XYZ file of C-alpha atoms in Angstrom:
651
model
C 34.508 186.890 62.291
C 32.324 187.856 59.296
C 35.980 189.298 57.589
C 36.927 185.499 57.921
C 34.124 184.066 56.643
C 34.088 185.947 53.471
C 37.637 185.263 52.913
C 37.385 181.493 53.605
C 34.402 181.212 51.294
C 36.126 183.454 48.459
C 39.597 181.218 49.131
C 37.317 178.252 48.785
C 35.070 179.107 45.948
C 38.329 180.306 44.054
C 40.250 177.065 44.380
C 37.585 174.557 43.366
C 36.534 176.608 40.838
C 40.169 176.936 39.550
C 40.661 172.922 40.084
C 37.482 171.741 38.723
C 37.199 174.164 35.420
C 41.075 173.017 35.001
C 40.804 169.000 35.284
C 37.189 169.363 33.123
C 38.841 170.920 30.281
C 41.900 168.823 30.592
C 39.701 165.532 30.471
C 37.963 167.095 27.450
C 41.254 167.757 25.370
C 42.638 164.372 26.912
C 39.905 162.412 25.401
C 39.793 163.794 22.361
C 43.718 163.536 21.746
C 43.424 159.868 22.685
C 40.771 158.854 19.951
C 42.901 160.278 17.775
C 45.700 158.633 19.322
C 43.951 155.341 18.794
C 43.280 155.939 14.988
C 46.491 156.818 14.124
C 48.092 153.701 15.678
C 45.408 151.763 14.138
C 46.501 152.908 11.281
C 49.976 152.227 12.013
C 48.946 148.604 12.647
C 46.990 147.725 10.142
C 47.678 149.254 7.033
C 49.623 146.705 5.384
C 46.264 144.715 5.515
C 45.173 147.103 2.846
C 48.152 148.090 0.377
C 50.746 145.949 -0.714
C 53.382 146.798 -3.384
C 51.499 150.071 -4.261
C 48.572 147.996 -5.058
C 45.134 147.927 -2.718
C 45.127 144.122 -1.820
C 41.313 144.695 0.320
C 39.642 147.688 -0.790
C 37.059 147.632 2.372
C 40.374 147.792 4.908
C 41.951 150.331 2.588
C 38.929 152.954 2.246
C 38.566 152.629 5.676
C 42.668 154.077 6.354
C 41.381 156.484 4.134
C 38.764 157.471 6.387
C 40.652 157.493 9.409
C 43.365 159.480 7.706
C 41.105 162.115 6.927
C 39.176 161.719 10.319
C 42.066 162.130 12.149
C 43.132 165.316 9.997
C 40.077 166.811 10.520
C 39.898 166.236 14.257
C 43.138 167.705 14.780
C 41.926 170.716 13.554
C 39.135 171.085 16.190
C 41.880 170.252 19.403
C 42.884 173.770 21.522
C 45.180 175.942 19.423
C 49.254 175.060 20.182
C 52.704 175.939 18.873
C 53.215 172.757 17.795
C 48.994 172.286 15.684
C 50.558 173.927 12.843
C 53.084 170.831 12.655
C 51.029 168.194 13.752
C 48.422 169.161 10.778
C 51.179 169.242 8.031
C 51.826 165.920 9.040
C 48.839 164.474 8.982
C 48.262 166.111 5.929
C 51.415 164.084 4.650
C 49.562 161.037 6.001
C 46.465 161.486 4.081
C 48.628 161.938 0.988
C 50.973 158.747 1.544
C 47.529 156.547 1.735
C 46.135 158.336 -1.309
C 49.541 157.462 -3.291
C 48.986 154.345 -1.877
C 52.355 154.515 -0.844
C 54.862 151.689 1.545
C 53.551 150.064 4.879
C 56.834 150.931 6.509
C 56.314 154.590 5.466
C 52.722 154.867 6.511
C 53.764 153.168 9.405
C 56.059 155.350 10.336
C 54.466 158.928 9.601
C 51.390 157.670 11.718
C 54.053 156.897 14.751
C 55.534 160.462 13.992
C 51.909 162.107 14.206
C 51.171 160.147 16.966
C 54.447 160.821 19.293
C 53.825 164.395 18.412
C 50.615 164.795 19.667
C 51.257 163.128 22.668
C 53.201 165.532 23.286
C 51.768 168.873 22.464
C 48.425 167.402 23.729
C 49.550 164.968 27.047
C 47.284 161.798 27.486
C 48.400 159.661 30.380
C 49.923 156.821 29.354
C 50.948 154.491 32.062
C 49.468 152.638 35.271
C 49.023 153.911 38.403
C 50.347 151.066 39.759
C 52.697 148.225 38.733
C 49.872 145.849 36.562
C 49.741 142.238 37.790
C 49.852 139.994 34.812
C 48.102 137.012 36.831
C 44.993 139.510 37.343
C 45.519 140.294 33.455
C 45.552 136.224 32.208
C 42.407 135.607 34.423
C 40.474 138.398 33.369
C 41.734 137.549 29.434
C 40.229 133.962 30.009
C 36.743 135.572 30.974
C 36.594 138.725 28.617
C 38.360 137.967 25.312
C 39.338 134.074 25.189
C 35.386 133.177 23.419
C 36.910 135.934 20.415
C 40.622 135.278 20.008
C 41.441 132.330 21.586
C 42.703 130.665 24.454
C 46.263 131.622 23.568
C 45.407 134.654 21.477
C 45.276 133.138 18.158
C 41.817 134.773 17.363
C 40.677 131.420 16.917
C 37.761 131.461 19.852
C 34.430 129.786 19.659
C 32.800 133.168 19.066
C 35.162 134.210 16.113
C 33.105 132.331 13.691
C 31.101 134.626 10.799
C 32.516 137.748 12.970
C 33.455 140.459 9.897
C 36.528 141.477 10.378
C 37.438 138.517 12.241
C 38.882 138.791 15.321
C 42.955 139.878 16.218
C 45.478 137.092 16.312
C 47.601 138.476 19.362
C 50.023 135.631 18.308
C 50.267 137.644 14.417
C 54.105 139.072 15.239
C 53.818 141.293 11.755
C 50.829 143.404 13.660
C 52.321 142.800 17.121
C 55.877 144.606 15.606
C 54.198 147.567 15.393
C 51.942 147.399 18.387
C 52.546 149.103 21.951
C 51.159 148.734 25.009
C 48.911 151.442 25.397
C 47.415 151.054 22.218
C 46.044 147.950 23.468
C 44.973 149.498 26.841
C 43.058 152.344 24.063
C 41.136 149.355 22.475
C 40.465 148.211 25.507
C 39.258 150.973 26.796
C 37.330 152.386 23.747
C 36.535 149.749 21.542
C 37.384 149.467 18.106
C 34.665 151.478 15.739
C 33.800 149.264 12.608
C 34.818 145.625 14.038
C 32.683 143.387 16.695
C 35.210 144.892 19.252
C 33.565 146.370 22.433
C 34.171 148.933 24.789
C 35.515 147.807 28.243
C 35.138 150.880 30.260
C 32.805 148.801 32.878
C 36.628 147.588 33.874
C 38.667 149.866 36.146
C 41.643 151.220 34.729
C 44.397 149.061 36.563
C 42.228 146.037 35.472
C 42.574 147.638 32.212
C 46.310 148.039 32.781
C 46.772 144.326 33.604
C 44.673 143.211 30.730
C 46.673 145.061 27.679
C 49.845 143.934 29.361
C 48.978 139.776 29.477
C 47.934 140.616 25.855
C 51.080 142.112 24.893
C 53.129 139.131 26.121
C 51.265 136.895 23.299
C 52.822 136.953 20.774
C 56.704 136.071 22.550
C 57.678 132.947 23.621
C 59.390 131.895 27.048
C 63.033 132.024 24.660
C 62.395 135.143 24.420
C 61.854 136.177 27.635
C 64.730 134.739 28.961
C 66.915 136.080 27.186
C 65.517 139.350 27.386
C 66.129 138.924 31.279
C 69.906 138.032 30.211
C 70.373 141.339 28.136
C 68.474 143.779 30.766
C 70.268 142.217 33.922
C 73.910 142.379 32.290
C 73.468 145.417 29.786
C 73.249 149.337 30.688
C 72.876 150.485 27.097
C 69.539 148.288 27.187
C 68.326 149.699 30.641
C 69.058 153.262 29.360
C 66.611 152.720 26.452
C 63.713 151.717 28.403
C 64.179 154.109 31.497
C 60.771 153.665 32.875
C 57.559 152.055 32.682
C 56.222 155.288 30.680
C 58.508 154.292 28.028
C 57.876 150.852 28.315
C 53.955 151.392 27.290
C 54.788 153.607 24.611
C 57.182 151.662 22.789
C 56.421 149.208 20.230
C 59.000 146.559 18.844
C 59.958 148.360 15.503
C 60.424 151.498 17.871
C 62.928 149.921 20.321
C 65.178 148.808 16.904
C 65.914 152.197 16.164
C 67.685 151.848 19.557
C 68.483 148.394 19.399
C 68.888 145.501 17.541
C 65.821 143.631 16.190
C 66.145 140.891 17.730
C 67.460 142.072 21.462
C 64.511 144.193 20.803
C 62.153 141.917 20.672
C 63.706 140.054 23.858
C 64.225 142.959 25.960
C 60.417 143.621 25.656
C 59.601 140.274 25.842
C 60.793 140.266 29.035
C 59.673 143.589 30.446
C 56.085 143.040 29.204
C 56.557 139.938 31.118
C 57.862 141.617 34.516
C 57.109 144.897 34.414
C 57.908 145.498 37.818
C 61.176 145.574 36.660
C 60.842 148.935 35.591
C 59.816 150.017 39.345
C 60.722 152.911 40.427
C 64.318 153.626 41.834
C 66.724 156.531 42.268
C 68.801 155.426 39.700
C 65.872 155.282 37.135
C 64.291 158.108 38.790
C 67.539 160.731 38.417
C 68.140 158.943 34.730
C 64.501 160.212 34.207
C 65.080 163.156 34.931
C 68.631 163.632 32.949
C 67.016 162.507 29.754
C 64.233 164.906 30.219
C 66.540 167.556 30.553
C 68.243 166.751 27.586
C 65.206 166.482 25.567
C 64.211 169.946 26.986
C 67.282 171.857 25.791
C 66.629 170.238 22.610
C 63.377 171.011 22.507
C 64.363 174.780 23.266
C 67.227 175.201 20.455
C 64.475 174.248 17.823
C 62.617 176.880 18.966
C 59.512 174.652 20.785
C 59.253 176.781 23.896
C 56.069 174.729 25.387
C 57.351 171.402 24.582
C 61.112 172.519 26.563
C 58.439 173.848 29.258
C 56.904 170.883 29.303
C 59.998 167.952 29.830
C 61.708 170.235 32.543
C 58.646 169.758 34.701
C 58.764 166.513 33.898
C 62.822 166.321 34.618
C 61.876 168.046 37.736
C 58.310 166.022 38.705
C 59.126 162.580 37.876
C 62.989 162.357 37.636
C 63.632 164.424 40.905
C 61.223 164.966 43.181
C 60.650 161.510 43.714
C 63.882 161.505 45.277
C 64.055 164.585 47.466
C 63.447 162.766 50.738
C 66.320 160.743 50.442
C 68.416 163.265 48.911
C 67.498 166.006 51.546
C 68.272 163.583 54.565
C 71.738 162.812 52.738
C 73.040 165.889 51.620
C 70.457 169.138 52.115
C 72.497 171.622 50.570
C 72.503 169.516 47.284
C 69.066 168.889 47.433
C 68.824 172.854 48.036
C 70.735 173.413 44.946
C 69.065 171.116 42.506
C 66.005 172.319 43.000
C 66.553 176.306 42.919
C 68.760 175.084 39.549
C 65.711 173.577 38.157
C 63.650 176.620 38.581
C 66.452 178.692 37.317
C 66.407 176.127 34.069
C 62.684 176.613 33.823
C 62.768 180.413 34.354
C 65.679 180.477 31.009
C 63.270 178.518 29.228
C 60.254 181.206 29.351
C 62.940 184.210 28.807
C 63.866 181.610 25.720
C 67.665 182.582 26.569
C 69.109 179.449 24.934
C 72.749 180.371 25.905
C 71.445 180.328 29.494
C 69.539 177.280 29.589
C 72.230 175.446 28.530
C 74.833 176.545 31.278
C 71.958 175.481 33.594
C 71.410 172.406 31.888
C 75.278 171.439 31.882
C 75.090 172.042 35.668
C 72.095 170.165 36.276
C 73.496 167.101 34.906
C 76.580 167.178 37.239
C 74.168 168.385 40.444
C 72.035 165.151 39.336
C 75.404 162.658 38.522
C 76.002 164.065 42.182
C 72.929 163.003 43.486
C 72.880 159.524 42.255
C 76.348 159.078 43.958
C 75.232 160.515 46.682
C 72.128 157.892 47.328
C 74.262 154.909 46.168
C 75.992 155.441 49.054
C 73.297 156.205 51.633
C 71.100 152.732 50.295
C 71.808 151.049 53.334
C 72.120 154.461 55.764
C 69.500 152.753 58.543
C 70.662 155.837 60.678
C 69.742 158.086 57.802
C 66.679 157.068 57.377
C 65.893 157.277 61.225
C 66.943 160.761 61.102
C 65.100 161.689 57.875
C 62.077 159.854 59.526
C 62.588 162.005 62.872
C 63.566 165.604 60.992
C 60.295 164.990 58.461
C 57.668 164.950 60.997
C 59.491 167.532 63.182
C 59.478 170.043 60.256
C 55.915 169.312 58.999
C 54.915 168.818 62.535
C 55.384 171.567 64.001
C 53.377 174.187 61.633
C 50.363 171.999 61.331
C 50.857 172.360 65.582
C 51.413 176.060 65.963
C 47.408 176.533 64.748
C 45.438 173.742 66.476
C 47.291 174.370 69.646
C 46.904 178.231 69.018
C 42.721 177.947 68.179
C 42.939 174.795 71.277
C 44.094 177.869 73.636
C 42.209 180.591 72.095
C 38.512 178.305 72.747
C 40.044 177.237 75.949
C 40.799 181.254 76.942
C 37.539 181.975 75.562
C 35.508 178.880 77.898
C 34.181 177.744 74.873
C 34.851 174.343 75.881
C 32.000 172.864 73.658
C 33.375 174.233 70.440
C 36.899 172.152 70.889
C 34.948 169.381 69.990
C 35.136 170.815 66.097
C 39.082 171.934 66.311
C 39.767 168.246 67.589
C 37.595 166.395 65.157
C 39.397 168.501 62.045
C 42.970 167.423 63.443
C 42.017 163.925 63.468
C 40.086 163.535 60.195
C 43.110 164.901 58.812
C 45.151 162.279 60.178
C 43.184 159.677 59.187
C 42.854 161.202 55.966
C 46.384 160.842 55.627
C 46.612 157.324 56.349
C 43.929 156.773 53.479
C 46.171 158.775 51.576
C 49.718 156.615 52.711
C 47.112 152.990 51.852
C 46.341 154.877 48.473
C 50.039 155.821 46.758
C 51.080 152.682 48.513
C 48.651 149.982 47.331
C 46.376 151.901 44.912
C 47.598 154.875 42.730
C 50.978 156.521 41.820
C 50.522 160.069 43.700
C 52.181 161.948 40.431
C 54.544 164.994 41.241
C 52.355 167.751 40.136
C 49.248 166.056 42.193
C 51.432 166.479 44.967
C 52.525 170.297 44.463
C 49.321 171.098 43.255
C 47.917 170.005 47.047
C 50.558 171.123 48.526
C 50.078 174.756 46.971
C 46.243 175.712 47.078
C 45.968 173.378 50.571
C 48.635 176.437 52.048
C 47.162 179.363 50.613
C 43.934 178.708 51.668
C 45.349 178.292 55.116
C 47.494 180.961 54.588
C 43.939 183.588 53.667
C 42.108 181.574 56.611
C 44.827 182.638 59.149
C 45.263 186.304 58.178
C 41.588 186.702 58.596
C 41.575 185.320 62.302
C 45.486 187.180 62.671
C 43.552 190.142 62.050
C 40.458 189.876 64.218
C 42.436 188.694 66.742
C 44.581 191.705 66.852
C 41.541 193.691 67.096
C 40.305 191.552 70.200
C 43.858 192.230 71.800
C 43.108 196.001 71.554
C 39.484 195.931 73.161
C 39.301 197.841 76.162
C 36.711 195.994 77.323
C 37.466 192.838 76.081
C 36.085 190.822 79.475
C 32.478 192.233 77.677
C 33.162 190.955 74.459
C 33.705 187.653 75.891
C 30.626 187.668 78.078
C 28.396 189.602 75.493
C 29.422 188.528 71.683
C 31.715 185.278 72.164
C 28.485 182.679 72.378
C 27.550 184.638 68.820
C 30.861 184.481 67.270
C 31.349 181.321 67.669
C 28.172 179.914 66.653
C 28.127 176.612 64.098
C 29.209 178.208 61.063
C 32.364 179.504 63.055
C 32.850 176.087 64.628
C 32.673 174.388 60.960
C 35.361 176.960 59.662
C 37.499 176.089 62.887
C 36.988 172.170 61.668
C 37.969 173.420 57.796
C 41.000 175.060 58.971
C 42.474 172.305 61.529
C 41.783 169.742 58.824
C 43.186 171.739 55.833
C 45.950 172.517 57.822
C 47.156 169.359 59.591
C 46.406 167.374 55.915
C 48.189 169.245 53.907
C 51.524 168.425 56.341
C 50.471 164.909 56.868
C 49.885 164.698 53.146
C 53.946 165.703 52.412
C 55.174 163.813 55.293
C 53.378 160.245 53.588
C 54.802 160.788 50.417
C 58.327 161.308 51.890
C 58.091 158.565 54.625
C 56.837 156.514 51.214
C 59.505 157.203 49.147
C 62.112 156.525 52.487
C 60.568 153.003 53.597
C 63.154 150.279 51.928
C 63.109 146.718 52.982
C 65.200 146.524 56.350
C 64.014 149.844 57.193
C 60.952 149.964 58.479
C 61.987 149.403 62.179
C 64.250 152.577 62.056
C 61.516 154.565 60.176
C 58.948 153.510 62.479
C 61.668 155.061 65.844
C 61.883 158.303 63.911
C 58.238 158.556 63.716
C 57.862 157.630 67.351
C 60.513 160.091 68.655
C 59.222 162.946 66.460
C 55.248 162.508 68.138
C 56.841 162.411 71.430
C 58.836 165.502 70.991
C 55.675 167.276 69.256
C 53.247 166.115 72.374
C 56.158 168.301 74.427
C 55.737 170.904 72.202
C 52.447 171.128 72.491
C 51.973 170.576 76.631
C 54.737 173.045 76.532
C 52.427 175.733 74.404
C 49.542 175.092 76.133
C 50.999 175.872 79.383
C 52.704 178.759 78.699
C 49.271 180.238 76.868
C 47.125 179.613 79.898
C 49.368 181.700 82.111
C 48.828 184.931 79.936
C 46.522 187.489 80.707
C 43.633 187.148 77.978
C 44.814 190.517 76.020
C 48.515 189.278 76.096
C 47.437 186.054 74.412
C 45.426 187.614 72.067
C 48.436 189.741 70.932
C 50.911 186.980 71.151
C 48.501 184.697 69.218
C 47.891 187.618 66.310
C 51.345 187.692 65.898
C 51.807 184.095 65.942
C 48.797 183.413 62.705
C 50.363 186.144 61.039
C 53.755 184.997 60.831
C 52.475 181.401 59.721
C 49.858 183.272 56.893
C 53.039 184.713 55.688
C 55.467 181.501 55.583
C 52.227 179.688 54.452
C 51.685 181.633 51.241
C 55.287 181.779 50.107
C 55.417 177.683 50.080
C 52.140 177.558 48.836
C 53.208 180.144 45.935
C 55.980 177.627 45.372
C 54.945 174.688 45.406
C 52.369 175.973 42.580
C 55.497 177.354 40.587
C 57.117 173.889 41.191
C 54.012 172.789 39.613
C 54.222 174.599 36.324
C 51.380 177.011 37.186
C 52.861 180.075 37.858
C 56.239 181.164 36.338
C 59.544 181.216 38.556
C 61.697 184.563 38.160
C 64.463 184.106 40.067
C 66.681 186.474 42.521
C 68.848 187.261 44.650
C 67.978 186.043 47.994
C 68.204 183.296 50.483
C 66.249 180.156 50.346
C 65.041 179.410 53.962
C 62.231 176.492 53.994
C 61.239 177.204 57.423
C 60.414 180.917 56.778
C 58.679 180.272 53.141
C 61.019 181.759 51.905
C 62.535 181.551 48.277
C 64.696 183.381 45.831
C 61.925 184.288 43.216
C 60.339 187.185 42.768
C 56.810 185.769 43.344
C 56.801 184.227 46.643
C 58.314 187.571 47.418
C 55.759 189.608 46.770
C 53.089 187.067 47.277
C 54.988 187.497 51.011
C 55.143 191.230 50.845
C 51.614 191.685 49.978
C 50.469 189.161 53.210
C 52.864 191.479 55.001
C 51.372 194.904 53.948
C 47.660 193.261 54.704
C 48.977 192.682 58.426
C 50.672 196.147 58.472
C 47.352 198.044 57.565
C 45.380 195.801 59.336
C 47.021 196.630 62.474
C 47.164 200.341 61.560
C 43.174 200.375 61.244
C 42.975 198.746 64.486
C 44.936 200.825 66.343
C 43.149 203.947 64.751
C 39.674 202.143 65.521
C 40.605 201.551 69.164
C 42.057 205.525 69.606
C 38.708 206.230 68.348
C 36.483 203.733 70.479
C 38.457 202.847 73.751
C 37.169 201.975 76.868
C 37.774 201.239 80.260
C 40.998 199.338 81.115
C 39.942 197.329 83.605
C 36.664 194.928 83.770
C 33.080 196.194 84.908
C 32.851 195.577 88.876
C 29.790 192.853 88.301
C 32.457 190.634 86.198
């Protein structure tokens, strides 16, 4: 057991140090890029408080653009080098030249919005709620936080306001509010704005945040507006196709959405969704539409020769527009689910070999696999069967791995009459269950569980099950080829399984039952509709009877072998699963975007791990060829060391 132990704490070490060094420097770069984000669309905003007609009509507001211009320049230069810094500093160098000249609002304006869309995406920032924001929660925390500054109805005419230098914003002021998106409010919010009496309100938690820059938004449209934004969304596809999703819907200001549509539907049509963002929930239709557009911008991305930024939108064509999706899909039509998402690595593997001529044959296909799709689930809305059989097949398929290794350590300790110690292997199973329905209250109620969360779980959650399981495939072998095995049990067993064993056998029945129960809440997520519960709920039912059959079945069977059978049977058994483990862990990580996809030719079987790329293949090989010598050292080990057959008379 010691070879497991060192491989569960390397496995272990490896993965949070991975994880944690990761998100760290993420949140670093992330924070950074937003304050710059903030000044730039401050900037954007307020400019034409400072210059008018090439003239400087407030020389306080205008040295201060000057400032930021050059702030902003300069902290650009100190983000991670990119591709795309070269760019993003030649603009901002343009920047800081159009405020020397002193030159147009419209033009500053719109070179800030230019530098600020590009380095949102060369450096990513998230942008939208977890969660659809509640407007109601947003007006009543408005009346406590900012009504005493700006106003009851955002006029910046609160009690407070008086002698405050600058004075405080007029929400109501539609000249600012033109140019002002969502999350730029949700930045102020969040960060405060240096130089004016405007705090920091960090102390709130980021949905309330959410909720709050949203009510604000909605200030300076009236109800006119609103309804007939509601008209032109409800009745108009062109309009829906401009504001796909709620990511756009932050993002986009009013003089954004009217180089897409006209000013004024463009100032209804936000009017509205600002109003009612739930609007913008998420649906297969938007979802797929998502994930076309991303695609699009990808290949466009590629044929200017922006390699990282193509990278980039097809894992976001393939993590927000598709997977969302897959349950449905899969249940509905598997082969086209199959298809889509080997095509999508294919696309992604073109994109690192930069073979444009490629990626756009893939691309042209992925746009009729995806048109495909959608007519696919328009169809299968109202499929009650479907979804009982997608509810049934889910939990059967993630079931029954998850199964295979608590069953297999419940008869090993059970074999072994170590009794005591199932204590651990029953309170990992059931944590993990529990954990899971945490997890289902969480991406229901609380947070958006994002694609690459999900693969990214998925992924190190099966390798380290995957190293776990060899180690214990291995000794187990060994055990099976102990001549005197009845001694070991007798002698060593009480050692071997001491506490530190008995917490690894709790690590590895949690880690291993969570990481299926964590897949099988997403997709029983994304498949309850309302009218469907009932049918969801009988698929879930059937598929824990059949698995409680499973497992009587298994445990039977194992406590009719002879000890040295089972431990054979049982090696073989964790092998297999270490090696089916680490190719969908290997994938799920390349689905991810952190490890590169080189497709060939080979069958896709999910239930086997196995996948046509070259690196769950060898990532499979290698778990294969660590089993092979494994078993070739044992055997060698016993020739060397074997004893008697049959147990000592006095056992």
């Amino acid at each position: 057991m010691k070879m497991m132990r060192v491989l569960i704490t390397l496995a272990a070490l490896l993965m949070a140090s991975v994880t944690s060094s990761a998100y760290a420097a993420d949140v670093s770069v992330q924070d950074r890029a937003a304050q710059i984000w903030q000044l730039l669309d401050y900037m954007a905003v307020d400019y034409g408080g400072a210059v008018a007609d090439g003239k400087v009509i407030d020389a306080d507001e205008y040295a201060e653009m000057q400032e930021f211009a050059q702030t902003a320049e300069r902290q650009l230069g100190e983000l991670p080098d990119k591709a795309e810094k070269a760019g993003l500093l030649q603009l901002a160098a343009a920047l800081k030249s159009k405020v020397e000249a002193k030159a147009g609002t419209a033009d500053v304006a719109e070179q800030a919005n230019r530098l600020a869309a590009g380095l949102l995406a060369a450096y990513p920032v998230p942008t939208k709620p977890a969660k659809t924001p509640d407007l109601k929660l947003g007006a009543r925390l408005y009346q406590a936080q900012c009504a005493s500054c700006h106003g009851a109805e955002g006029r910046g005419d609160g009690p407070a306001a008086a002698g405050m230098n600058p004075p405080p914003i007029a929400f109501t002021d539609r000249a600012r509010a033109r140019e002002r998106s969502v999350f730029s409010l949700h930045q102020s919010i969040t960060r405060g704005v240096e130089g004016t009496p405007m705090p920091s309100f960090a102390q709130l938690s980021d949905e309330d945040r959410w909720a709050l820059a949203f009510f604000v938004s909605t200030q300076a449209f009236d109800k006119q507006e609103q309804e007939a934004g509601k008209s032109l969304w409800e009745s108009d596809k062109r309009v829906q196709s401009a504001v796909p999703n709620i990511e756009t819907l932050t993002q986009l200001s009013e003089s954004g959405l009217e180089k897409t549509l006209q000013a004024k539907d463009a100032a209804a049509v936000l009017a509205h969704l600002r109003n009612h963002p739930e609007a913008l929930a998420p649906s297969a239709e938007g979802s797929l539409s998502l994930a076309r557009t991303r695609l699009q911008e990808s290949l466009t991305a590629l044929e200017r020769g922006d390699r990282a930024e193509a990278t980039r939108l097809a894992l976001s064509a393939y993590l927000d527009g598709f997977e969302p999706v897959e349950p449905a899909l899969a249940i509905k039509d598997k082969p086209l689910f199959t298809e889509i998402e080997q095509t999508m690595g294919a696309y992604r593997a073109a994109i690192s070999q930069s073979d444009k001529d490629e990626a756009r044959q893939i691309e042209a296909r992925l746009q009729t696999l995806l048109t495909q799709a959608q007519d696919k689930l328009d169809v299968a809305q109202d499929d009650k069967f479907g979804v009982f059989l997608g509810a049934l097949t889910i939990l059967l398929r993630e079931g029954v791995e998850a199964l295979l290794v608590v069953v297999a350590m419940i008869a090993f300790l059970r074999k072994a009459d170590r009794a005591d110690t199932l204590r651990y292997v029953h309170a990992g199973w059931i944590s993990a269950l529990a954990a899971g329905g945490l997890t289902w209250f969480a991406a229901t109620y609380l947070i958006e569980v994002s694609g690459a969360s999900r693969e990214l779980t998925e992924g190190f959650s099966a390798i380290f099950a995957a190293v776990v399981l060899l180690a214990v495939g291995i000794w187990m072998h060994q055990k099976s080829l102990a001549g005197r095995w009845q001694m070991y049990i007798r002698d060593k067993l009480t050692g071997a399984l001491g506490k530190r064993t008995a917490l690894m056998l709790f690590i590895l029945a949690f880690v291993t039952v969570y990481r299926e129960v964590f897949e099988t809440v997403l997709f029983y997520a994304a498949l309850w509709t309302e009218g469907s519960g009932a049918y969801l709920l009988a698929g879930l039912g059937l598929g824990i009877v059949i698995l409680a059959v499973i497992a009587f079945l298994m445990l039977r069977t194992s406590a009719r072998l002879p000890i040295s059978q089972f431990f054979a049977v049982s090696s073989a058994l964790v092998a297999v699963l270490a090696v089916v483990l680490i190719g969908k862990g290997v994938a799920a990580l390349q689905e991810a975007g952190m490890l590169d996809i080189t497709p060939i030719a080979a069958p896709s079987i999910d239930l086997l791990g196995i996948y046509p790329s070259l690196q769950t293949m060898l990532a499979q090989l290698l778990v294969l060829l660590v089993v092979a010598g494994s078993m070739a050292l044992n055997y060698r080990m016993n020739g060397r060391d074997r004893g008697p057959t049959t147990p000592p008379a006095s056992v």
